[in-house]
Coordinates of C-alpha atoms and ligand atoms in Angstrom, one line a residue:
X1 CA 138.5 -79.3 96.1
X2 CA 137.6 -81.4 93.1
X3 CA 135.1 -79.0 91.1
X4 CA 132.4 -76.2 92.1
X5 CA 129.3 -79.2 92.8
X6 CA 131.6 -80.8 95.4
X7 CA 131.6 -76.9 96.6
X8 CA 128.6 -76.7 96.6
X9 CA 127.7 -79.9 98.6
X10 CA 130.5 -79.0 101.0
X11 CA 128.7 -75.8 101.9
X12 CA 125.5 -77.3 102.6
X13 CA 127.0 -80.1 104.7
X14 CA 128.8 -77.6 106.7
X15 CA 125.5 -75.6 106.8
X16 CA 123.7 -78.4 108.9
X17 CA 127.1 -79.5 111.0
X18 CA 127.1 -75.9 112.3
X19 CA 123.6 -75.0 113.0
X20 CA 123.1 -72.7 109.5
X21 CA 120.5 -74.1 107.6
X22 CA 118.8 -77.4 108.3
X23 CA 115.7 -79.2 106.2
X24 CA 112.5 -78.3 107.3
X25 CA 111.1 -80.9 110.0
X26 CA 113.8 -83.2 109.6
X27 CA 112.5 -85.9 111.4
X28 CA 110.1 -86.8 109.2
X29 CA 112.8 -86.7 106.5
X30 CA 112.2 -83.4 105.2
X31 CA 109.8 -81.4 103.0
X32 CA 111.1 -80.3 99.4
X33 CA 112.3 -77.1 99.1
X34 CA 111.8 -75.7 102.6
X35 CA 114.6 -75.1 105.2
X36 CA 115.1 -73.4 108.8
X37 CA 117.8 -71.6 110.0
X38 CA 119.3 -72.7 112.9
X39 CA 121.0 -70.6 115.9
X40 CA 123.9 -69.4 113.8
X41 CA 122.0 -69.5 110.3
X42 CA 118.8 -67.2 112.0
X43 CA 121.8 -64.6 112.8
X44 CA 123.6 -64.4 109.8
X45 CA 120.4 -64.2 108.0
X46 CA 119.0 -61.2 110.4
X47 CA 122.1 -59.5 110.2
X48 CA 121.9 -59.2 106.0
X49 CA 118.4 -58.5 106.7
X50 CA 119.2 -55.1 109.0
X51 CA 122.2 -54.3 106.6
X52 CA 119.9 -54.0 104.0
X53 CA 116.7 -52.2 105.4
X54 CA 119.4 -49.7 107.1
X55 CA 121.0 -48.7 103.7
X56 CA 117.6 -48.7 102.0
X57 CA 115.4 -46.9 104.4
X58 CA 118.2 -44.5 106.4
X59 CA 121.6 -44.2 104.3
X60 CA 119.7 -43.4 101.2
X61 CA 119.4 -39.7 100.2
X62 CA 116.5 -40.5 98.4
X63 CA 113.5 -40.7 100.8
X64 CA 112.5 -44.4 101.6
X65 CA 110.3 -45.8 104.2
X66 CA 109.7 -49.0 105.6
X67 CA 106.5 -50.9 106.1
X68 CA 105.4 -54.1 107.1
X69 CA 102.4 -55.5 105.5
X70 CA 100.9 -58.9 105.8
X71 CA 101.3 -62.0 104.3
X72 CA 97.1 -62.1 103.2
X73 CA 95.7 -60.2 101.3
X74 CA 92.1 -59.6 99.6
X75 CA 92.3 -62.3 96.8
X76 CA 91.1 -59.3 94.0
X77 CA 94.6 -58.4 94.6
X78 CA 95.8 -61.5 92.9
X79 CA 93.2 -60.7 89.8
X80 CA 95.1 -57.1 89.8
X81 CA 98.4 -58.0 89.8
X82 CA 98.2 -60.3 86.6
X83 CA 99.1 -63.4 88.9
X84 CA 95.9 -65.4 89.0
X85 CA 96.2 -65.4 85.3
X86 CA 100.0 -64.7 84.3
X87 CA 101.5 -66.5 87.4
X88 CA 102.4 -69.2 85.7
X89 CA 105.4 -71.2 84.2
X90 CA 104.7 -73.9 81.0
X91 CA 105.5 -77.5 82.4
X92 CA 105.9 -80.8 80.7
X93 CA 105.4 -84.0 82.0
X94 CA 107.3 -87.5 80.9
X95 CA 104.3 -89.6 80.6
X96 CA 106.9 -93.0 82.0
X97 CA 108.7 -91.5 84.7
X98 CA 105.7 -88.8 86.0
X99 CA 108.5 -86.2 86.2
X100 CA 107.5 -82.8 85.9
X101 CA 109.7 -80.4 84.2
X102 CA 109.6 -76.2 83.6
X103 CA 109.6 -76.5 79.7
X104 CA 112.7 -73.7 79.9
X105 CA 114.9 -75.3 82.2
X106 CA 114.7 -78.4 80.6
X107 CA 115.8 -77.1 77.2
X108 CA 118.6 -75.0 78.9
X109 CA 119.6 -78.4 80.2
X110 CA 119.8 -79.6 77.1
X111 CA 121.4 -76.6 75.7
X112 CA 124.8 -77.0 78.0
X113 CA 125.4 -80.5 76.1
X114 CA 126.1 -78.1 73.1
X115 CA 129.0 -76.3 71.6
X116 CA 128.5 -72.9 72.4
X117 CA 127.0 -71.3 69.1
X118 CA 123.8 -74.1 68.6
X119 CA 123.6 -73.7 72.5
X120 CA 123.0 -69.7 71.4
X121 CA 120.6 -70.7 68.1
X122 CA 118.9 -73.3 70.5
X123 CA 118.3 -70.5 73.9
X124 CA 117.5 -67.8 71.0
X125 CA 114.5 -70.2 69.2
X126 CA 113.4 -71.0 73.1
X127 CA 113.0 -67.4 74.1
X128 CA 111.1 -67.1 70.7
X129 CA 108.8 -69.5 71.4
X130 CA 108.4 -68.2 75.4
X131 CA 107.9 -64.7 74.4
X132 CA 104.8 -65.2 72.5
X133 CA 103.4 -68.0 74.3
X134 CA 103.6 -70.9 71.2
X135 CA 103.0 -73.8 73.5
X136 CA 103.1 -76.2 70.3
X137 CA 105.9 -75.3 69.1
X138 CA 107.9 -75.6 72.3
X139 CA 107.0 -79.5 72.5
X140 CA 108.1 -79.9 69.0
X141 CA 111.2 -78.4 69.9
X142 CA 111.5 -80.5 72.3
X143 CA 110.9 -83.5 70.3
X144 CA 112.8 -82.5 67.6
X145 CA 115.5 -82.7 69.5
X146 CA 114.9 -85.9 71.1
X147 CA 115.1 -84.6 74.6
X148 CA 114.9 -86.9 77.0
X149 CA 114.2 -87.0 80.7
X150 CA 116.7 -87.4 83.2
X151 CA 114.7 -90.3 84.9
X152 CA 113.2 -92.3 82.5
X153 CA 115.7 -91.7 79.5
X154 CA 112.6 -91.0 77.2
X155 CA 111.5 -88.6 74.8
X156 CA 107.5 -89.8 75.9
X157 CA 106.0 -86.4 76.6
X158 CA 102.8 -84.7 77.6
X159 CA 101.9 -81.1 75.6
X160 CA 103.1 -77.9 77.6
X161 CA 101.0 -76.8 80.1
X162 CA 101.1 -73.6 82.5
X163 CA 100.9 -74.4 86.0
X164 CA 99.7 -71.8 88.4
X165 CA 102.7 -70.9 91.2
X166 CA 100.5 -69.5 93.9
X167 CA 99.6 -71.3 97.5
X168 CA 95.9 -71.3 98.1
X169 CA 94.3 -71.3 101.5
X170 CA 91.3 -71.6 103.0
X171 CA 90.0 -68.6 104.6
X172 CA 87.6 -68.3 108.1
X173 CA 85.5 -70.9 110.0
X174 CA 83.7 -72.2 106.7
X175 CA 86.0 -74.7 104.4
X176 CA 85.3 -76.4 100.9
X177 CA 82.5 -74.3 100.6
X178 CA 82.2 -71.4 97.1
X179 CA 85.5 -69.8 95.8
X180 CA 84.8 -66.6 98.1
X181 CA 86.7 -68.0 101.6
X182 CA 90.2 -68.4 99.2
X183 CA 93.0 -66.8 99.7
X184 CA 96.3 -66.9 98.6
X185 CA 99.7 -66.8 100.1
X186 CA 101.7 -63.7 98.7
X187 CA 103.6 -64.9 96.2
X188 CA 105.5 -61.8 96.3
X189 CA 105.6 -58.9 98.7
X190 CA 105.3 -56.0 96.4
X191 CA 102.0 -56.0 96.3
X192 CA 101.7 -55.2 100.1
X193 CA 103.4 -51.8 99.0
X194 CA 101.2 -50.9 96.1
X195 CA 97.7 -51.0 98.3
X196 CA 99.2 -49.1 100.8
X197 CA 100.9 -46.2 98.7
X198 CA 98.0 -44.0 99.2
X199 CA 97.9 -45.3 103.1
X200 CA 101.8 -44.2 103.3
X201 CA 102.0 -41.5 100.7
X202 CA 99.2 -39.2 102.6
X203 CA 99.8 -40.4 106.5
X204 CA 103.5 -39.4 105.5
X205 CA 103.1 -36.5 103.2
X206 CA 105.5 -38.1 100.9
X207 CA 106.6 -36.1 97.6
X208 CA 107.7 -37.9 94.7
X209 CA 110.2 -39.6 94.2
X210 CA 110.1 -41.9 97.0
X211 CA 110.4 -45.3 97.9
X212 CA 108.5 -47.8 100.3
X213 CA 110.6 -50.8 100.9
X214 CA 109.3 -54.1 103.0
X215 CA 111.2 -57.5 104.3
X216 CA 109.0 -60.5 104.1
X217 CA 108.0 -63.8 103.5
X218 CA 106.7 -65.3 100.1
X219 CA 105.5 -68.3 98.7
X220 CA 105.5 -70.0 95.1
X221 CA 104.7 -73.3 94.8
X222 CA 108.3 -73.9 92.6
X223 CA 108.0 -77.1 90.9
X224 CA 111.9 -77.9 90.0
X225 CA 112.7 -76.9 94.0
X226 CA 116.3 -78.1 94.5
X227 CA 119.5 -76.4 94.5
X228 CA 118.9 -75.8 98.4
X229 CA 117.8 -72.5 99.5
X230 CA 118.5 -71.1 95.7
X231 CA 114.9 -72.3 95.0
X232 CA 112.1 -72.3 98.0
X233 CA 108.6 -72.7 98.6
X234 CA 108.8 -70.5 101.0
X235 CA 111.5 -67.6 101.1
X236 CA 111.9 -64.1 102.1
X237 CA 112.3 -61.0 100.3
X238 CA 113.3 -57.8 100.5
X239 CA 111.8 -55.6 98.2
X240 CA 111.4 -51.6 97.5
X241 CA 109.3 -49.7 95.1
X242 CA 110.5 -46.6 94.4
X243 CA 107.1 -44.1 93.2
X244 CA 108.7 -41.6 90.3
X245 CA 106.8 -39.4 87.8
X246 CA 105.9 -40.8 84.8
X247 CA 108.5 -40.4 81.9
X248 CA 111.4 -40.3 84.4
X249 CA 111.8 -44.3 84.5
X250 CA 114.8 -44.4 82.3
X251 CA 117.2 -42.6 84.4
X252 CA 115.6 -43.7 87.6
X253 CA 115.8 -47.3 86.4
X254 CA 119.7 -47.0 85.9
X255 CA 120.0 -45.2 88.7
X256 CA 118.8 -48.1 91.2
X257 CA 120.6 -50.9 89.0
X258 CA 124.1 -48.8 89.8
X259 CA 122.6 -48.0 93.5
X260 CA 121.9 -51.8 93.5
X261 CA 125.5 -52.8 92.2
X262 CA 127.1 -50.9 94.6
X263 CA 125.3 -52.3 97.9
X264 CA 126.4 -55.5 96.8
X265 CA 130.3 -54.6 96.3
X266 CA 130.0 -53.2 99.7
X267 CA 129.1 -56.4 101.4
X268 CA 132.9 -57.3 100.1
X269 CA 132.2 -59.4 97.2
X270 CA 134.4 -58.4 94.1
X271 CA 132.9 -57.0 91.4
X272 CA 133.9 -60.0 89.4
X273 CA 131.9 -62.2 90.6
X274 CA 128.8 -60.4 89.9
X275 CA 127.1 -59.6 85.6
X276 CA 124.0 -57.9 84.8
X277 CA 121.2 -60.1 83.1
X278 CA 118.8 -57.9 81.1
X279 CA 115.8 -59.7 80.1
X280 CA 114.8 -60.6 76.4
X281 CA 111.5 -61.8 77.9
X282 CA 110.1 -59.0 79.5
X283 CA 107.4 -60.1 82.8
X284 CA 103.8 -59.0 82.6
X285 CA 104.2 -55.7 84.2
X286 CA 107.6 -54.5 83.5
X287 CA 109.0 -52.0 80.3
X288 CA 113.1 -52.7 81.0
X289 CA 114.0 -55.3 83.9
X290 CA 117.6 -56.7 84.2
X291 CA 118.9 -59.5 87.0
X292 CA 121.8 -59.1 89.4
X293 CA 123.4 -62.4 89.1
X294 CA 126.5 -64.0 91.4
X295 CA 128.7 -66.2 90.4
X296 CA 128.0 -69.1 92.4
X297 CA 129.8 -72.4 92.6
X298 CA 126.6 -73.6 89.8
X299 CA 127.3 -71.1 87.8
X300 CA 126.2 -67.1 87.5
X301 CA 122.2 -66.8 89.1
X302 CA 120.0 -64.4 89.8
X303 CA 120.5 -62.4 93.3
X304 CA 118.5 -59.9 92.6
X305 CA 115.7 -58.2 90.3
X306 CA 115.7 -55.2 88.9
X307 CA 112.3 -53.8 87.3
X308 CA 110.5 -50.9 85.4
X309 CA 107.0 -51.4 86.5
X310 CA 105.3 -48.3 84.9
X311 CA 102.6 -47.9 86.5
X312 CA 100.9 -51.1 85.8
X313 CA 100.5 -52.6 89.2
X314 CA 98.8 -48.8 90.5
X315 CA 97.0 -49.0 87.5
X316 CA 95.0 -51.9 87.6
X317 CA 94.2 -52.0 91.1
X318 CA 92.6 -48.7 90.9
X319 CA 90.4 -50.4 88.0
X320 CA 89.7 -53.6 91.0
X321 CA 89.4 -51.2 93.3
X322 CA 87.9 -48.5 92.0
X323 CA 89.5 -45.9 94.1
X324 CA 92.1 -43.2 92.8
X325 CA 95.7 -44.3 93.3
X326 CA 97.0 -40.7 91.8
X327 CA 99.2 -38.4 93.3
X328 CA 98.9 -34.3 93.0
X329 CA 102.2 -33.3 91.3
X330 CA 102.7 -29.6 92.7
X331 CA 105.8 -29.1 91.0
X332 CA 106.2 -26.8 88.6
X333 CA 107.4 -28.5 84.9
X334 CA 108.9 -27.1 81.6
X335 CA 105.3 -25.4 80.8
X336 CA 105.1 -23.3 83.9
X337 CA 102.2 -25.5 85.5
X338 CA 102.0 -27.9 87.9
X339 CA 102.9 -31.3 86.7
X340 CA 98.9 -32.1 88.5
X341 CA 97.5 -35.4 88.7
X342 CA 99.0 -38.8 87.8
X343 CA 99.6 -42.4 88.5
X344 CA 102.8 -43.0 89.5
X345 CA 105.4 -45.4 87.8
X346 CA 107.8 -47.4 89.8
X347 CA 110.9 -48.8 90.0
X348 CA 111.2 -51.9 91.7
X349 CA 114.0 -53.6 93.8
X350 CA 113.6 -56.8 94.6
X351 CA 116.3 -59.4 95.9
X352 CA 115.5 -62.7 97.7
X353 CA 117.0 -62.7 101.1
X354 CA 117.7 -66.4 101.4
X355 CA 119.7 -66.3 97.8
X356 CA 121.8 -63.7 99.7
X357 CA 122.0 -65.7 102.4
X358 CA 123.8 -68.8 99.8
X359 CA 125.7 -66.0 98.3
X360 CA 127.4 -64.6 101.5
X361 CA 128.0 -68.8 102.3
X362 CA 129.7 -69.5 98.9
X363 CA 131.3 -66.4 99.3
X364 CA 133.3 -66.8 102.6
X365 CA 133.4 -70.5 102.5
X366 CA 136.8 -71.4 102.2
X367 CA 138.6 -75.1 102.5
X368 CA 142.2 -74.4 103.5
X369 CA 145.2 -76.9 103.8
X370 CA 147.7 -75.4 106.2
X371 CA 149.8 -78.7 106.7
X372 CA 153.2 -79.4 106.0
X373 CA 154.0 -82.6 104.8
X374 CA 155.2 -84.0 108.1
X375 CA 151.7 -82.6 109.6
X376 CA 149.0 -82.5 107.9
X377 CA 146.4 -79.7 108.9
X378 CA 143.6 -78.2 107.4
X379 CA 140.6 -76.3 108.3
X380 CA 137.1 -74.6 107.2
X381 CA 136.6 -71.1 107.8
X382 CA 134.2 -68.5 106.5
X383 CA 135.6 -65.2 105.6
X384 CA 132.4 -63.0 106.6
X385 CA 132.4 -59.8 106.6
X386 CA 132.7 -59.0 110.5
X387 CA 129.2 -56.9 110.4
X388 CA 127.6 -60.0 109.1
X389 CA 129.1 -62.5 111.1
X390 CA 126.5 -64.5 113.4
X391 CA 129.2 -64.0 116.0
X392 CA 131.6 -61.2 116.2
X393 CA 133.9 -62.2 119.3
X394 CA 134.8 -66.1 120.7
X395 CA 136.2 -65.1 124.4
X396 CA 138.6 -67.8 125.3
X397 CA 140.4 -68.4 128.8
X398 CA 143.4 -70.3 128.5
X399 CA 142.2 -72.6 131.6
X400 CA 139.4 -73.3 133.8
X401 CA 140.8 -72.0 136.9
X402 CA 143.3 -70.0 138.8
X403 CA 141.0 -66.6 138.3
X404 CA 141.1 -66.7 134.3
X405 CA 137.3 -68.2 133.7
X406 CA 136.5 -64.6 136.1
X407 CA 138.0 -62.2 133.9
X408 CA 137.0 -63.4 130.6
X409 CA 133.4 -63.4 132.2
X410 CA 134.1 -59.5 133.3
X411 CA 135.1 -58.8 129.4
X412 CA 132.0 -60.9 128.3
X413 CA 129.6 -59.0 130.7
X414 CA 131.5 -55.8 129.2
X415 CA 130.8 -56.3 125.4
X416 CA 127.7 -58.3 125.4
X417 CA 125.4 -55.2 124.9
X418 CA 126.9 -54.3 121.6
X419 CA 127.7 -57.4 119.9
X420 CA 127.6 -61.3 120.2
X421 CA 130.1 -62.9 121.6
X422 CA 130.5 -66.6 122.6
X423 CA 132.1 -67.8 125.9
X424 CA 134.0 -71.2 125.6
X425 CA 136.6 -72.9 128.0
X426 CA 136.6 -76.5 127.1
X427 CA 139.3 -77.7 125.2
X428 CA 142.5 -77.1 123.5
X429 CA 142.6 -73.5 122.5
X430 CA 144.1 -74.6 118.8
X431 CA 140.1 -76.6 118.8
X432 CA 138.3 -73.7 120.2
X433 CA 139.5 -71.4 117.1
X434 CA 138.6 -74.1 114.7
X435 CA 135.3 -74.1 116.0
X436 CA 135.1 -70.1 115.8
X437 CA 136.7 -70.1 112.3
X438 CA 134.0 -72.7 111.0
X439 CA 130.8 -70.3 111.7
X440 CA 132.8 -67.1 110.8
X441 CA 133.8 -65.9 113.7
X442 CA 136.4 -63.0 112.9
X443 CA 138.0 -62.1 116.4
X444 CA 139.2 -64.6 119.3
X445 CA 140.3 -63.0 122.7
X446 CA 142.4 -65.3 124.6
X447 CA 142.7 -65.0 128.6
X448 CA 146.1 -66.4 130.2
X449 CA 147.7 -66.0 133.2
X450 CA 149.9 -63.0 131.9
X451 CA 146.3 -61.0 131.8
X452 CA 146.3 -61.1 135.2
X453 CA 150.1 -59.4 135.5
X454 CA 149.1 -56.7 132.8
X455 CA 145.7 -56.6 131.6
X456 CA 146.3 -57.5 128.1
X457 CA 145.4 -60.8 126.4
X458 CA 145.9 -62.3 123.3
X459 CA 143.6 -61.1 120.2
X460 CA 143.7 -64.2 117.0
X461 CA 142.3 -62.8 114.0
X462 CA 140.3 -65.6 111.5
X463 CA 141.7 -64.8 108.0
X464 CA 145.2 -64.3 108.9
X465 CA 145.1 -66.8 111.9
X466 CA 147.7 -63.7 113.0
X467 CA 148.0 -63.1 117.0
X468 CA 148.8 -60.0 119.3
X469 CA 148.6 -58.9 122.5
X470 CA 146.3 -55.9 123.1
X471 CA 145.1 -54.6 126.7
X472 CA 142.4 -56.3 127.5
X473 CA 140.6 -52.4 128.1
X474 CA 140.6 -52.3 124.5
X475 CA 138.7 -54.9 123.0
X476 CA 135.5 -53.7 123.1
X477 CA 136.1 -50.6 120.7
X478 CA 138.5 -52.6 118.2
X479 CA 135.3 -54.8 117.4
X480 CA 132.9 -52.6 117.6
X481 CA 135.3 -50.1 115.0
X482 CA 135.7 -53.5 112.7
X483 CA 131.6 -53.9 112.6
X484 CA 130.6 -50.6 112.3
Ligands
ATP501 P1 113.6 -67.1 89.1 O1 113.8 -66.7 87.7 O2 114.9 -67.6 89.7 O3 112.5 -68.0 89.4 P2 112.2 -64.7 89.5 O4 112.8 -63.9 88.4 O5 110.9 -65.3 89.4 O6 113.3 -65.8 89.9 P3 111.5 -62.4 91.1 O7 110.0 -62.7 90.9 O8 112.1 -61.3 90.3 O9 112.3 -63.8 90.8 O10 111.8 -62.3 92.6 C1 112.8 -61.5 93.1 C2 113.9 -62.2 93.9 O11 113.3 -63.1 94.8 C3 114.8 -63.1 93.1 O12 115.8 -62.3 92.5 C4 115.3 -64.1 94.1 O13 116.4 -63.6 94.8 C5 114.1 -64.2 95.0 N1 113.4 -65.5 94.7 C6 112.4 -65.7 93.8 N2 111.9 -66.9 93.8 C7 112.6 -67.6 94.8 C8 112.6 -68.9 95.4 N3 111.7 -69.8 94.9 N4 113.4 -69.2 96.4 C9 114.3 -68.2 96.9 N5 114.3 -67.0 96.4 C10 113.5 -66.6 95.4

């Protein structure tokens, strides 16, 4: 393998060959920035999904529920969360090639042509400029430095600009008529938690600290959109707020990023390969937020969010609202007296499933040469962890006949209940694991003619490629021990 971009392109060939991720409506060549998963993708995906919302909302000792909000919501959300107006990233446009950039991504761009320390003086005066909004001064920065764009190869720009991230809709039988039938789609699905705190706090007579966590889709209309599913328009995410008393945020807020850290070493990824990102530029809402990032073949990128929220989100829709989003503290504190009324503050979790998804991919993916230089061999094979793989079992008779099709069927009908398994007789067996190896398949049960002497067949396992003969009576609990 060349370099980490050929990686990188390898993966998301091998994504389509083997039914992982394809473009969205492909036939019609594709719409930016939008993918489906296909039969194996929709499994690997569903199977990160249940890891996570079974360590958040039953391994935790903390208590965390689950809930499952939709995708509208009124639009005075929108005005309380700070996204109608804050929602927003500053754009420039090359006036000769129509490109549209994110002022901040172009600049870093720019940046990585540097030698490290202006690359640091250049990042420090963007962030500058960013934090306090000095629009001005970001295009002469950009001028001054005779940045050019990537299409064009001119310096020919428009001033900055913010441009609003957040799908509209129409809303009911009425269209184009006043401002009052809009909606948006949810550009995030934390909001979904926050109106419903009261709804799930009192129906479950919660006592803070405790979390509410929810899986779901969101939309931002992204305008760089490429890096495949790094970057969507639509995407999926998997986010918990965690409801604390105010004042405790500090510890609480370390105490998620470890919590964090450590779900993501368990999914078998060295600790390496992840960094902590705190931010210089602080989000709308947040006192102390830090990224997870992965180290993935473009480089270290945000996984996951990690966020102080106060209790600006609770805050501000009771203001929309109007109605009380406090919670009766009965504890006793330091003074002897119950700690009484207050809005919450939270600590938010919040990780993009699909990024997941690419990191798990980049993760496994593996290009191996096994050859010898009189026979060349080679193969693809993606080292999943076996509770995430979209298959956990290939089931394999040695021939098409003579009784050996009937008993791999008996072992199939045997350990179908509790985990995938895929039936295949065609072919030469070498083919068969090939195929198993290249969508991560970690166990391959072979049925020969000895199985009908003794009852034992032949178990392969994918990152060795090692081989043994096990009775065939104990299959079933080997993988179902491995994916526990
Ligand atoms: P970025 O800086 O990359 O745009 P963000 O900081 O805006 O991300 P958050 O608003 O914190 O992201 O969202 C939480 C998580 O949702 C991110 O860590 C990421 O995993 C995921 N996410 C955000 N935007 C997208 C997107 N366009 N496509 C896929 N996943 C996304």
């Amino acid at each position: 393998m060349a370099n980490d971009t050929n990686k990188f392109q390898a993966i998301i060939s091998h994504c389509k060959e083997y039914g992982f991720i394809f473009p969205s409506s492909e036939i019609y060549d594709g719409l930016s920035a939008v993918y489906d998963y296909g039969q194996n993708g929709s499994e690997l995906k569903k199977n990160i999904r249940d890891y996570w919302w079974k360590w958040m909302t039953q391994l935790q000792e903390e208590n965390i529920v689950g809930i499952d909000a939709a995708i509208f919501m009124h639009p005075t959300t929108w005005k309380a969360s700070g996204h109608v107006d804050n929602f927003s990233d500053p754009m420039i446009d090359n006036k000769d090639s129509k490109k549209r950039y994110r002022v901040d991504h172009l600049i870093e761009a720019f940046a990585d042509t540097l030698p490290e320390a202006e690359k640091e003086a250049l990042l420090a005066e963007m962030e500058a400029l960013l934090k306090t909004e000095d629009f001005a001064g970001l295009k002469s920065l950009i001028e001054a430095r005779k940045m050019k764009c990537s299409v064009s190869g001119t310096a020919n720009w428009t001033d900055v600009r913010q441009f609003n991230l957040m799908f509209k809709t129409e809303f009911g039988a009425v269209s184009g008529e006043a401002d009052d039938n809009m909606v948006y789609l949810r550009p995030e699905t934390a909001q979904g938690i926050f109106v419903n705190f009261l709804n799930v706090q009192k129906s479950g007579r919660m006592k803070i600290p405790f979390g509410i966590a929810q899986i779901g889709k969101a939309f931002r209309n992204e305008i760089v959109a490429r890096q495949f599913i790094f970057r969507m328009r639509e995407f999926e995410q998997m986010e918990m707020q965690f409801f604390i008393r105010p004042g405790t945020q500090k510890e609480w807020y370390e105490y998620w990023k470890n919590a964090r850290m450590q779900w993501h070493l368990s999914l078998g990824i060295p600790a390496e390969k992840y960094k902590f990102h705190d931010h210089a530029k602080l989000a709308h809402y947040a006192d102390a937020a830090c990224d997870i990032e992965y180290n993935f073949p473009i480089g270290f990128k945000e996984v996951e969010g990690i966020h102080s929220r106060t209790d600006f989100d609770l805050r501000n829709h009771q203001e929309y609202s109007k109605k009380k989003m406090q919670y009766f503290d009965a504890e006793l504190g330091p003074d002897g007296k119950p700690y009484g009324n207050y809005i919450p503050y939270v600590i938010e979790t919040s990780i993009g499933l699909d990024r997941t998804v690419m990191m798990v991919l980049s993760e496994a993916y593996e290009e191996q040469d096994l050859g010898t230089p009189e026979k060349p061999d080679s193969r693809v094979v993606l080292r999943f962890p076996p509770k995430l793989a979209p298959v956990k079992l290939g089931i394999l008779p040695l021939m098409k006949k003579d009784g050996l099709p009937e008993i791999a069927r008996e072992l199939l009908a045997e350990c179908r209940a509790s985990f995938r398994c895929f039936y295949e007789e065609k072919d030469a067996i070498g083919k068969r694991y090939r195929r198993q190896d290249a969508i991560g398949t970690p166990f391959c049960v072979t049925i020969d003619h000895q199985t009908k002497e003794d009852r034992t067949v032949t178990i392969r396992y994918r990152d060795s490629m090692e081989q043994e003969r096990i009775p065939l009576d104990q299959v079933k609990n080997l993988i179902a021990k491995a994916i526990d």
